[in-house]
């Protein structure tokens, strides 16, 4: 049951809208007169991406990537694998990667290294959420929505076992869900 699985709302819909608006403004101001390739990292960024692109007043193209993390089960050896690659050539383009949340930082670090090899004009990262307490690698994000504490959140595109992505608020999942 959706209602009993949620412990509490962490970022309500209204606050999310305000955060996304501000991010859109910052990005618009930073790239006046330029064109962007905006990259949605599926599936978690899908909702954030859809809202954010409509708050950016610039010429842009959309692109989509699916990533998968593999390793021996520990986050420290995890490597990013591309399941679905970009369709656009990003050489000499302004690329904005849209992430849902930065946790250990490993996903975005590997992705950044991988995309830099394709020689974009510039490569920026925007994340809706940031959990700096969990960071394992050094990573600079250019645009940050909201810093949150070390709690597992769902909703607004974020999942637990592929569920809860459609929740309008960003919510803390009830611990009872993990022990089911
Ligand atoms: P990182 O490589 O540890 O930074 O992992 C980032 C990815 O882990 C995100 O794109 C999410 O898919 C997932 N993730 C990390 N924290 C959460 C969370 O609190 N809720 C849902 N997914 C999360
Ligand atoms: Mg996920």
Coordinates of N, CA and C and ligand atoms in Angstrom, one line a residue, residues 42-44 100-101 152 157-162 165, ligand 2:
X42 N 17.9 8.0 -17.5 CA 16.8 7.2 -17.2 C 17.1 6.1 -16.2
X43 N 16.1 5.7 -15.3 CA 14.7 6.2 -15.4 C 14.5 7.3 -14.4
X44 N 15.4 7.4 -13.4 CA 15.2 8.2 -12.2 C 15.0 9.7 -12.5
X100 N 19.0 12.6 -11.0 CA 18.0 12.6 -10.0 C 18.6 12.9 -8.6
X101 N 19.7 12.1 -8.3 CA 20.3 12.2 -7.0 C 21.8 11.8 -7.0
X152 N 16.9 7.2 2.6 CA 16.5 6.7 1.3 C 15.1 7.3 0.9
X157 N 10.2 10.5 -9.5 CA 11.1 9.7 -10.4 C 12.0 8.7 -9.7
X158 N 12.2 9.0 -8.4 CA 13.1 8.1 -7.7 C 12.3 6.8 -7.2
X159 N 13.0 5.7 -7.2 CA 12.4 4.4 -7.0 C 13.0 3.6 -5.8
X160 N 12.2 2.7 -5.3 CA 12.8 1.6 -4.5 C 12.2 0.3 -5.2
X161 N 13.1 -0.5 -5.7 CA 12.8 -1.7 -6.5 C 11.8 -1.3 -7.6
X162 N 12.0 -0.2 -8.3 CA 11.3 0.2 -9.4 C 9.9 0.8 -9.1
X165 N 7.9 5.7 -8.2 CA 8.4 6.8 -9.1 C 7.3 7.9 -9.3
Ligands
LIG2 MG1 17.5 4.1 -9.2

